[in-house]
């Protein structure tokens, strides 16, 4: 079990629709947070004290540098949350190679870069939380590449979790359904299908933060 109170937490994607309430809820529960986003300006509005780190996580060394900043600020690192992601829509035949690369680089490779770095920086007893998605459980037409990038992350976590256990590190994979963060309106390509109204970001953040506090390793879509 991870004691959130007075822990040191680093949130990647802290400026995002899910990353922001996760960061604010962790801080409200007493965590010492460090915030990472691609654009510094978007981190300013997050209602939590802690260092703001601008980083493009597509560069493998960026995760490690951010973790060192968190350790310098808070004396160690206990929890790493990865709330970074991008989406694209459209028929497979129309998917451009650069969009495919961007999807898998950000949604699959970035969490792998983060996990590898975290093994060298987390204190024993620490936890890594990744946000995959309901689409990893049931992929959809016109979202096949996004769904595959998220299913790959779920598969990575299933294997990596068993390795990380030897270093006394827990790995949590969360698979929320559609959430009203605006992500679908920021697609790299294509237009979103008409989704029913999604869950509130606050609700999804609460389920994830509760899962971290309870030491869960898996939050399937049914947990949300
Ligand atoms: N929203 C949903 O319906 C839903 C459902 C299930 C799963 N998820 C997953 O949950 C995660 C968060 O989604 P969200 O809805 O909160 O999206 P969001 O609001 O667009 O937030 C994405 C975050 O990722 C950051 N980011 C993107 N690329 C980056 C990069 N190369 N380096 C560093 N940071 C980068 C963004 O930084 P900037 O703010 O600086 O751009 C932002 O903080 C994603 O993995 C998404 O796939 C979302």
PDB file of C-alpha atoms and ligand atoms in Angstrom:
ATOM      1  CA  UNK A   1       0.000   0.000   0.000  1.00  0.00           C
ATOM      2  CA  UNK A   2       1.234   3.457  -0.892  1.00  0.00           C
ATOM      3  CA  UNK A   3       0.732   6.171   1.699  1.00  0.00           C
ATOM      4  CA  UNK A   4      -0.203   9.229  -0.372  1.00  0.00           C
ATOM      5  CA  UNK A   5       0.038  11.602   2.569  1.00  0.00           C
ATOM      6  CA  UNK A   6       3.494  13.250   2.521  1.00  0.00           C
ATOM      7  CA  UNK A   7       4.606  11.072  -0.412  1.00  0.00           C
ATOM      8  CA  UNK A   8       6.495  12.569  -3.351  1.00  0.00           C
ATOM      9  CA  UNK A   9       4.410  12.261  -6.552  1.00  0.00           C
ATOM     10  CA  UNK A  10       5.392  13.160 -10.085  1.00  0.00           C
ATOM     11  CA  UNK A  11       2.517  13.605 -12.530  1.00  0.00           C
ATOM     12  CA  UNK A  12       3.296  13.486 -16.253  1.00  0.00           C
ATOM     13  CA  UNK A  13       0.568  15.288 -18.205  1.00  0.00           C
ATOM     14  CA  UNK A  14      -0.390  17.326 -15.117  1.00  0.00           C
ATOM     15  CA  UNK A  15      -1.858  20.052 -17.344  1.00  0.00           C
ATOM     16  CA  UNK A  16      -4.281  17.629 -19.017  1.00  0.00           C
ATOM     17  CA  UNK A  17      -7.972  17.044 -18.481  1.00  0.00           C
ATOM     18  CA  UNK A  18      -7.278  14.002 -16.282  1.00  0.00           C
ATOM     19  CA  UNK A  19      -3.775  14.889 -15.093  1.00  0.00           C
ATOM     20  CA  UNK A  20      -4.927  18.149 -13.545  1.00  0.00           C
ATOM     21  CA  UNK A  21      -7.627  16.745 -11.198  1.00  0.00           C
ATOM     22  CA  UNK A  22      -5.360  13.792 -10.361  1.00  0.00           C
ATOM     23  CA  UNK A  23      -2.600  16.268  -9.392  1.00  0.00           C
ATOM     24  CA  UNK A  24      -4.999  18.435  -7.386  1.00  0.00           C
ATOM     25  CA  UNK A  25      -6.507  15.428  -5.565  1.00  0.00           C
ATOM     26  CA  UNK A  26      -3.080  13.978  -4.724  1.00  0.00           C
ATOM     27  CA  UNK A  27      -2.002  17.391  -3.368  1.00  0.00           C
ATOM     28  CA  UNK A  28      -5.262  17.708  -1.382  1.00  0.00           C
ATOM     29  CA  UNK A  29      -4.484  14.336   0.235  1.00  0.00           C
ATOM     30  CA  UNK A  30      -1.127  15.648   1.417  1.00  0.00           C
ATOM     31  CA  UNK A  31       1.227  14.554  -1.374  1.00  0.00           C
ATOM     32  CA  UNK A  32       4.217  16.669  -2.373  1.00  0.00           C
ATOM     33  CA  UNK A  33       3.610  16.944  -6.098  1.00  0.00           C
ATOM     34  CA  UNK A  34       5.831  17.740  -9.085  1.00  0.00           C
ATOM     35  CA  UNK A  35       4.078  18.653 -12.331  1.00  0.00           C
ATOM     36  CA  UNK A  36       5.198  17.821 -15.868  1.00  0.00           C
ATOM     37  CA  UNK A  37       3.605  19.065 -19.085  1.00  0.00           C
ATOM     38  CA  UNK A  38       4.620  19.710 -22.631  1.00  0.00           C
ATOM     39  CA  UNK A  39       3.745  23.406 -22.304  1.00  0.00           C
ATOM     40  CA  UNK A  40       4.782  25.288 -19.184  1.00  0.00           C
ATOM     41  CA  UNK A  41       1.990  27.861 -19.649  1.00  0.00           C
ATOM     42  CA  UNK A  42      -0.700  25.189 -19.152  1.00  0.00           C
ATOM     43  CA  UNK A  43       0.842  24.033 -15.857  1.00  0.00           C
ATOM     44  CA  UNK A  44       0.465  27.462 -14.239  1.00  0.00           C
ATOM     45  CA  UNK A  45      -3.292  27.072 -13.657  1.00  0.00           C
ATOM     46  CA  UNK A  46      -3.099  23.769 -11.772  1.00  0.00           C
ATOM     47  CA  UNK A  47      -4.160  24.320  -8.154  1.00  0.00           C
ATOM     48  CA  UNK A  48      -1.227  22.608  -6.431  1.00  0.00           C
ATOM     49  CA  UNK A  49       2.125  23.741  -5.026  1.00  0.00           C
ATOM     50  CA  UNK A  50       5.199  22.100  -6.516  1.00  0.00           C
ATOM     51  CA  UNK A  51       7.826  22.398  -9.218  1.00  0.00           C
ATOM     52  CA  UNK A  52       6.574  22.851 -12.796  1.00  0.00           C
ATOM     53  CA  UNK A  53       8.649  20.995 -15.369  1.00  0.00           C
ATOM     54  CA  UNK A  54       8.265  21.550 -19.109  1.00  0.00           C
ATOM     55  CA  UNK A  55       9.283  18.422 -21.010  1.00  0.00           C
ATOM     56  CA  UNK A  56       8.569  16.675 -24.282  1.00  0.00           C
ATOM     57  CA  UNK A  57       8.434  13.060 -23.147  1.00  0.00           C
ATOM     58  CA  UNK A  58       8.915  11.714 -26.655  1.00  0.00           C
ATOM     59  CA  UNK A  59      12.617  12.194 -25.901  1.00  0.00           C
ATOM     60  CA  UNK A  60      13.569   9.180 -23.734  1.00  0.00           C
ATOM     61  CA  UNK A  61      15.908  11.135 -21.414  1.00  0.00           C
ATOM     62  CA  UNK A  62      13.177  13.668 -20.519  1.00  0.00           C
ATOM     63  CA  UNK A  63      11.412  11.369 -18.014  1.00  0.00           C
ATOM     64  CA  UNK A  64      14.607  10.716 -16.074  1.00  0.00           C
ATOM     65  CA  UNK A  65      15.458  14.440 -15.876  1.00  0.00           C
ATOM     66  CA  UNK A  66      11.955  15.248 -14.570  1.00  0.00           C
ATOM     67  CA  UNK A  67      12.266  12.519 -11.920  1.00  0.00           C
ATOM     68  CA  UNK A  68      15.594  13.980 -10.757  1.00  0.00           C
ATOM     69  CA  UNK A  69      13.950  17.418 -10.423  1.00  0.00           C
ATOM     70  CA  UNK A  70      11.175  15.878  -8.283  1.00  0.00           C
ATOM     71  CA  UNK A  71      13.749  14.085  -6.117  1.00  0.00           C
ATOM     72  CA  UNK A  72      15.767  17.310  -5.667  1.00  0.00           C
ATOM     73  CA  UNK A  73      12.561  19.152  -4.665  1.00  0.00           C
ATOM     74  CA  UNK A  74      11.030  16.568  -2.326  1.00  0.00           C
ATOM     75  CA  UNK A  75      13.899  14.317  -1.206  1.00  0.00           C
ATOM     76  CA  UNK A  76      12.748  11.197  -3.070  1.00  0.00           C
ATOM     77  CA  UNK A  77      10.075   9.798  -5.351  1.00  0.00           C
ATOM     78  CA  UNK A  78       7.210   7.455  -4.371  1.00  0.00           C
ATOM     79  CA  UNK A  79       4.489   7.719  -7.029  1.00  0.00           C
ATOM     80  CA  UNK A  80       4.674   8.346 -10.763  1.00  0.00           C
ATOM     81  CA  UNK A  81       1.425   8.968 -12.675  1.00  0.00           C
ATOM     82  CA  UNK A  82       1.453   8.944 -16.457  1.00  0.00           C
ATOM     83  CA  UNK A  83      -1.555  10.903 -17.779  1.00  0.00           C
ATOM     84  CA  UNK A  84      -0.001  11.768 -21.155  1.00  0.00           C
ATOM     85  CA  UNK A  85      -1.764  10.807 -24.361  1.00  0.00           C
ATOM     86  CA  UNK A  86      -2.985  11.714 -27.828  1.00  0.00           C
ATOM     87  CA  UNK A  87      -5.813  10.379 -29.990  1.00  0.00           C
ATOM     88  CA  UNK A  88      -6.586  10.070 -33.713  1.00  0.00           C
ATOM     89  CA  UNK A  89      -9.696   8.963 -35.580  1.00  0.00           C
ATOM     90  CA  UNK A  90     -10.482   7.818 -39.083  1.00  0.00           C
ATOM     91  CA  UNK A  91     -10.493   4.778 -41.369  1.00  0.00           C
ATOM     92  CA  UNK A  92      -7.302   2.701 -41.371  1.00  0.00           C
ATOM     93  CA  UNK A  93      -6.759   3.338 -45.077  1.00  0.00           C
ATOM     94  CA  UNK A  94      -6.537   7.095 -44.442  1.00  0.00           C
ATOM     95  CA  UNK A  95      -4.144   6.976 -41.490  1.00  0.00           C
ATOM     96  CA  UNK A  96      -0.896   8.789 -42.282  1.00  0.00           C
ATOM     97  CA  UNK A  97       2.355   7.169 -41.170  1.00  0.00           C
ATOM     98  CA  UNK A  98       3.351  10.210 -39.099  1.00  0.00           C
ATOM     99  CA  UNK A  99       0.032  10.029 -37.205  1.00  0.00           C
ATOM    100  CA  UNK A 100       0.559   6.323 -36.510  1.00  0.00           C
ATOM    101  CA  UNK A 101       4.087   7.023 -35.270  1.00  0.00           C
ATOM    102  CA  UNK A 102       2.886   9.851 -33.040  1.00  0.00           C
ATOM    103  CA  UNK A 103       0.116   7.687 -31.517  1.00  0.00           C
ATOM    104  CA  UNK A 104       2.431   4.832 -30.623  1.00  0.00           C
ATOM    105  CA  UNK A 105       5.308   7.112 -29.578  1.00  0.00           C
ATOM    106  CA  UNK A 106       3.145   9.082 -27.136  1.00  0.00           C
ATOM    107  CA  UNK A 107       0.694   6.412 -25.923  1.00  0.00           C
ATOM    108  CA  UNK A 108       2.952   3.355 -25.835  1.00  0.00           C
ATOM    109  CA  UNK A 109       6.624   4.358 -25.997  1.00  0.00           C
ATOM    110  CA  UNK A 110       6.355   7.308 -23.568  1.00  0.00           C
ATOM    111  CA  UNK A 111       4.923   5.132 -20.736  1.00  0.00           C
ATOM    112  CA  UNK A 112       7.691   2.604 -21.431  1.00  0.00           C
ATOM    113  CA  UNK A 113      10.343   5.370 -21.234  1.00  0.00           C
ATOM    114  CA  UNK A 114       8.698   6.577 -17.996  1.00  0.00           C
ATOM    115  CA  UNK A 115       8.532   3.069 -16.496  1.00  0.00           C
ATOM    116  CA  UNK A 116      12.170   2.310 -17.290  1.00  0.00           C
ATOM    117  CA  UNK A 117      13.296   5.603 -15.730  1.00  0.00           C
ATOM    118  CA  UNK A 118      11.023   5.129 -12.705  1.00  0.00           C
ATOM    119  CA  UNK A 119      12.691   1.814 -11.823  1.00  0.00           C
ATOM    120  CA  UNK A 120      15.927   3.774 -11.275  1.00  0.00           C
ATOM    121  CA  UNK A 121      14.338   6.620  -9.314  1.00  0.00           C
ATOM    122  CA  UNK A 122      11.394   5.328  -7.235  1.00  0.00           C
ATOM    123  CA  UNK A 123      11.921   4.405  -3.610  1.00  0.00           C
ATOM    124  CA  UNK A 124      11.061   0.768  -2.741  1.00  0.00           C
ATOM    125  CA  UNK A 125       7.328   0.565  -2.063  1.00  0.00           C
ATOM    126  CA  UNK A 126       6.677   3.033  -4.874  1.00  0.00           C
ATOM    127  CA  UNK A 127       4.025   2.912  -7.580  1.00  0.00           C
ATOM    128  CA  UNK A 128       3.676   3.707 -11.284  1.00  0.00           C
ATOM    129  CA  UNK A 129       0.132   4.435 -12.562  1.00  0.00           C
ATOM    130  CA  UNK A 130      -0.608   4.319 -16.287  1.00  0.00           C
ATOM    131  CA  UNK A 131      -3.863   5.390 -17.955  1.00  0.00           C
ATOM    132  CA  UNK A 132      -4.731   3.054 -20.803  1.00  0.00           C
ATOM    133  CA  UNK A 133      -8.471   3.081 -21.631  1.00  0.00           C
ATOM    134  CA  UNK A 134     -11.613   1.026 -22.110  1.00  0.00           C
ATOM    135  CA  UNK A 135     -10.622   0.718 -25.773  1.00  0.00           C
ATOM    136  CA  UNK A 136      -7.811  -1.630 -24.690  1.00  0.00           C
ATOM    137  CA  UNK A 137     -10.593  -4.056 -23.673  1.00  0.00           C
ATOM    138  CA  UNK A 138     -12.697  -3.694 -26.863  1.00  0.00           C
ATOM    139  CA  UNK A 139     -11.250  -1.907 -29.877  1.00  0.00           C
ATOM    140  CA  UNK A 140     -13.467   0.107 -32.252  1.00  0.00           C
ATOM    141  CA  UNK A 141     -13.614   0.891 -35.971  1.00  0.00           C
ATOM    142  CA  UNK A 142     -12.076   4.242 -36.934  1.00  0.00           C
ATOM    143  CA  UNK A 143     -10.092   4.142 -33.693  1.00  0.00           C
ATOM    144  CA  UNK A 144      -8.104   0.959 -34.359  1.00  0.00           C
ATOM    145  CA  UNK A 145      -4.659   2.567 -34.149  1.00  0.00           C
ATOM    146  CA  UNK A 146      -5.450   4.523 -30.960  1.00  0.00           C
ATOM    147  CA  UNK A 147      -6.979   1.362 -29.458  1.00  0.00           C
ATOM    148  CA  UNK A 148      -3.944  -0.712 -30.438  1.00  0.00           C
ATOM    149  CA  UNK A 149      -1.571   1.834 -28.843  1.00  0.00           C
ATOM    150  CA  UNK A 150      -3.583   1.584 -25.600  1.00  0.00           C
ATOM    151  CA  UNK A 151      -3.830  -2.233 -25.721  1.00  0.00           C
ATOM    152  CA  UNK A 152      -0.042  -2.324 -26.165  1.00  0.00           C
ATOM    153  CA  UNK A 153       0.317  -0.257 -22.987  1.00  0.00           C
ATOM    154  CA  UNK A 154      -1.971  -2.689 -21.127  1.00  0.00           C
ATOM    155  CA  UNK A 155       0.157  -5.609 -22.393  1.00  0.00           C
ATOM    156  CA  UNK A 156       3.363  -3.819 -21.348  1.00  0.00           C
ATOM    157  CA  UNK A 157       1.991  -3.233 -17.843  1.00  0.00           C
ATOM    158  CA  UNK A 158       0.966  -6.909 -17.499  1.00  0.00           C
ATOM    159  CA  UNK A 159       4.548  -8.049 -18.094  1.00  0.00           C
ATOM    160  CA  UNK A 160       6.410  -5.128 -16.543  1.00  0.00           C
ATOM    161  CA  UNK A 161       4.347  -5.356 -13.337  1.00  0.00           C
ATOM    162  CA  UNK A 162       5.810  -8.780 -12.605  1.00  0.00           C
ATOM    163  CA  UNK A 163       9.373  -7.546 -13.178  1.00  0.00           C
ATOM    164  CA  UNK A 164       8.878  -4.375 -11.130  1.00  0.00           C
ATOM    165  CA  UNK A 165       7.575  -6.390  -8.168  1.00  0.00           C
ATOM    166  CA  UNK A 166      11.138  -7.672  -7.655  1.00  0.00           C
ATOM    167  CA  UNK A 167      12.182  -4.047  -7.047  1.00  0.00           C
ATOM    168  CA  UNK A 168       9.186  -3.590  -4.702  1.00  0.00           C
ATOM    169  CA  UNK A 169       7.495  -1.282  -7.229  1.00  0.00           C
ATOM    170  CA  UNK A 170       3.747  -1.609  -7.960  1.00  0.00           C
ATOM    171  CA  UNK A 171       2.249  -0.969 -11.387  1.00  0.00           C
ATOM    172  CA  UNK A 172      -1.356   0.203 -11.819  1.00  0.00           C
ATOM    173  CA  UNK A 173      -3.139   0.068 -15.187  1.00  0.00           C
ATOM    174  CA  UNK A 174      -6.358   2.148 -15.346  1.00  0.00           C
ATOM    175  CA  UNK A 175      -8.833   1.800 -18.214  1.00  0.00           C
ATOM    176  CA  UNK A 176     -11.503   4.504 -17.894  1.00  0.00           C
ATOM    177  CA  UNK A 177     -14.198   5.003 -20.522  1.00  0.00           C
ATOM    178  CA  UNK A 178     -14.910   8.214 -22.389  1.00  0.00           C
ATOM    179  CA  UNK A 179     -14.339  11.237 -20.158  1.00  0.00           C
ATOM    180  CA  UNK A 180     -15.208  14.878 -20.829  1.00  0.00           C
ATOM    181  CA  UNK A 181     -11.677  16.285 -21.026  1.00  0.00           C
ATOM    182  CA  UNK A 182     -11.841  17.587 -24.585  1.00  0.00           C
ATOM    183  CA  UNK A 183      -9.220  15.065 -25.727  1.00  0.00           C
ATOM    184  CA  UNK A 184     -11.452  13.919 -28.606  1.00  0.00           C
ATOM    185  CA  UNK A 185     -11.575  17.508 -29.932  1.00  0.00           C
ATOM    186  CA  UNK A 186      -7.757  17.695 -30.021  1.00  0.00           C
ATOM    187  CA  UNK A 187      -7.314  14.672 -32.289  1.00  0.00           C
ATOM    188  CA  UNK A 188      -4.136  14.405 -34.343  1.00  0.00           C
ATOM    189  CA  UNK A 189      -6.332  13.391 -37.294  1.00  0.00           C
ATOM    190  CA  UNK A 190      -9.959  12.695 -38.137  1.00  0.00           C
ATOM    191  CA  UNK A 191     -13.122  13.539 -36.220  1.00  0.00           C
ATOM    192  CA  UNK A 192     -14.506  11.789 -33.186  1.00  0.00           C
ATOM    193  CA  UNK A 193     -17.609   9.629 -33.601  1.00  0.00           C
ATOM    194  CA  UNK A 194     -20.641  10.841 -31.672  1.00  0.00           C
ATOM    195  CA  UNK A 195     -19.952   9.617 -28.126  1.00  0.00           C
ATOM    196  CA  UNK A 196     -22.590   9.600 -25.408  1.00  0.00           C
ATOM    197  CA  UNK A 197     -21.798  12.131 -22.677  1.00  0.00           C
ATOM    198  CA  UNK A 198     -18.679  10.960 -20.917  1.00  0.00           C
ATOM    199  CA  UNK A 199     -17.727  10.716 -17.262  1.00  0.00           C
ATOM    200  CA  UNK A 200     -16.543  13.755 -15.341  1.00  0.00           C
ATOM    201  CA  UNK A 201     -12.746  14.141 -15.054  1.00  0.00           C
ATOM    202  CA  UNK A 202     -13.136  14.619 -11.275  1.00  0.00           C
ATOM    203  CA  UNK A 203     -14.869  11.235 -10.939  1.00  0.00           C
ATOM    204  CA  UNK A 204     -12.247   9.415 -13.027  1.00  0.00           C
ATOM    205  CA  UNK A 205      -9.449  11.136 -11.088  1.00  0.00           C
ATOM    206  CA  UNK A 206     -11.015  10.078  -7.769  1.00  0.00           C
ATOM    207  CA  UNK A 207     -11.219   6.411  -8.844  1.00  0.00           C
ATOM    208  CA  UNK A 208      -7.558   6.499  -9.918  1.00  0.00           C
ATOM    209  CA  UNK A 209      -6.322   8.294  -6.778  1.00  0.00           C
ATOM    210  CA  UNK A 210      -8.365   5.898  -4.574  1.00  0.00           C
ATOM    211  CA  UNK A 211      -6.825   3.012  -6.545  1.00  0.00           C
ATOM    212  CA  UNK A 212      -3.341   4.359  -5.851  1.00  0.00           C
ATOM    213  CA  UNK A 213      -4.131   4.744  -2.138  1.00  0.00           C
ATOM    214  CA  UNK A 214      -5.511   1.183  -1.964  1.00  0.00           C
ATOM    215  CA  UNK A 215      -2.512  -0.299  -3.784  1.00  0.00           C
ATOM    216  CA  UNK A 216      -4.605  -1.574  -6.705  1.00  0.00           C
ATOM    217  CA  UNK A 217      -2.798  -2.937  -9.745  1.00  0.00           C
ATOM    218  CA  UNK A 218      -5.741  -2.994 -12.157  1.00  0.00           C
ATOM    219  CA  UNK A 219      -8.663  -0.620 -12.632  1.00  0.00           C
ATOM    220  CA  UNK A 220     -10.740  -2.063 -15.514  1.00  0.00           C
ATOM    221  CA  UNK A 221     -13.428   0.005 -17.209  1.00  0.00           C
ATOM    222  CA  UNK A 222     -16.002  -1.492 -14.824  1.00  0.00           C
ATOM    223  CA  UNK A 223     -14.230   0.192 -11.873  1.00  0.00           C
ATOM    224  CA  UNK A 224     -15.257   3.608 -13.218  1.00  0.00           C
TER     225      UNK A 224
HETATM  226  N1  LIG B   1     -10.456  11.619 -22.131  1.00  0.00           N
HETATM  227  C1  LIG B   1     -10.857  10.373 -22.302  1.00  0.00           C
HETATM  228  O1  LIG B   1     -11.991  10.099 -22.732  1.00  0.00           O
HETATM  229  C2  LIG B   1      -9.933   9.234 -21.954  1.00  0.00           C
HETATM  230  C3  LIG B   1     -10.471   7.963 -21.741  1.00  0.00           C
HETATM  231  C4  LIG B   1      -9.617   6.899 -21.444  1.00  0.00           C
HETATM  232  C5  LIG B   1      -8.261   7.131 -21.372  1.00  0.00           C
HETATM  233  N2  LIG B   1      -7.758   8.387 -21.585  1.00  0.00           N
HETATM  234  C6  LIG B   1      -6.316   8.561 -21.530  1.00  0.00           C
HETATM  235  O2  LIG B   1      -6.007   9.372 -20.410  1.00  0.00           O
HETATM  236  C7  LIG B   1      -4.813  10.117 -20.673  1.00  0.00           C
HETATM  237  C8  LIG B   1      -5.093  11.603 -20.427  1.00  0.00           C
HETATM  238  O3  LIG B   1      -6.110  12.009 -21.337  1.00  0.00           O
HETATM  239  P1  LIG B   1      -6.791  13.451 -21.245  1.00  0.00           P
HETATM  240  O4  LIG B   1      -8.176  13.285 -21.707  1.00  0.00           O
HETATM  241  O5  LIG B   1      -6.499  14.077 -19.924  1.00  0.00           O
HETATM  242  O6  LIG B   1      -5.977  14.231 -22.399  1.00  0.00           O
HETATM  243  P2  LIG B   1      -5.501  15.764 -22.442  1.00  0.00           P
HETATM  244  O7  LIG B   1      -6.434  16.639 -21.689  1.00  0.00           O
HETATM  245  O8  LIG B   1      -5.281  16.091 -23.889  1.00  0.00           O
HETATM  246  O9  LIG B   1      -4.109  15.746 -21.675  1.00  0.00           O
HETATM  247  C9  LIG B   1      -2.972  15.184 -22.266  1.00  0.00           C
HETATM  248  C10 LIG B   1      -1.748  15.569 -21.476  1.00  0.00           C
HETATM  249  O10 LIG B   1      -0.617  14.969 -22.117  1.00  0.00           O
HETATM  250  C11 LIG B   1       0.392  15.967 -22.268  1.00  0.00           C
HETATM  251  N3  LIG B   1       1.241  15.587 -23.402  1.00  0.00           N
HETATM  252  C12 LIG B   1       0.854  15.189 -24.639  1.00  0.00           C
HETATM  253  N4  LIG B   1       1.935  14.880 -25.376  1.00  0.00           N
HETATM  254  C13 LIG B   1       3.022  15.096 -24.588  1.00  0.00           C
HETATM  255  C14 LIG B   1       4.407  14.977 -24.780  1.00  0.00           C
HETATM  256  N5  LIG B   1       4.947  14.578 -25.953  1.00  0.00           N
HETATM  257  N6  LIG B   1       5.240  15.267 -23.748  1.00  0.00           N
HETATM  258  C15 LIG B   1       4.735  15.693 -22.566  1.00  0.00           C
HETATM  259  N7  LIG B   1       3.416  15.827 -22.315  1.00  0.00           N
HETATM  260  C16 LIG B   1       2.583  15.542 -23.330  1.00  0.00           C
HETATM  261  C17 LIG B   1      -0.378  17.262 -22.484  1.00  0.00           C
HETATM  262  O11 LIG B   1       0.464  18.374 -22.264  1.00  0.00           O
HETATM  263  P3  LIG B   1       0.032  19.836 -22.808  1.00  0.00           P
HETATM  264  O12 LIG B   1      -1.125  20.257 -21.965  1.00  0.00           O
HETATM  265  O13 LIG B   1       1.183  20.706 -22.589  1.00  0.00           O
HETATM  266  O14 LIG B   1      -0.329  19.632 -24.252  1.00  0.00           O
HETATM  267  C18 LIG B   1      -1.475  17.082 -21.447  1.00  0.00           C
HETATM  268  O15 LIG B   1      -0.984  17.419 -20.176  1.00  0.00           O
HETATM  269  C19 LIG B   1      -4.424   9.797 -22.117  1.00  0.00           C
HETATM  270  O16 LIG B   1      -3.473   8.766 -22.140  1.00  0.00           O
HETATM  271  C20 LIG B   1      -5.730   9.306 -22.726  1.00  0.00           C
HETATM  272  O17 LIG B   1      -5.509   8.436 -23.823  1.00  0.00           O
HETATM  273  C21 LIG B   1      -8.556   9.445 -21.857  1.00  0.00           C
END
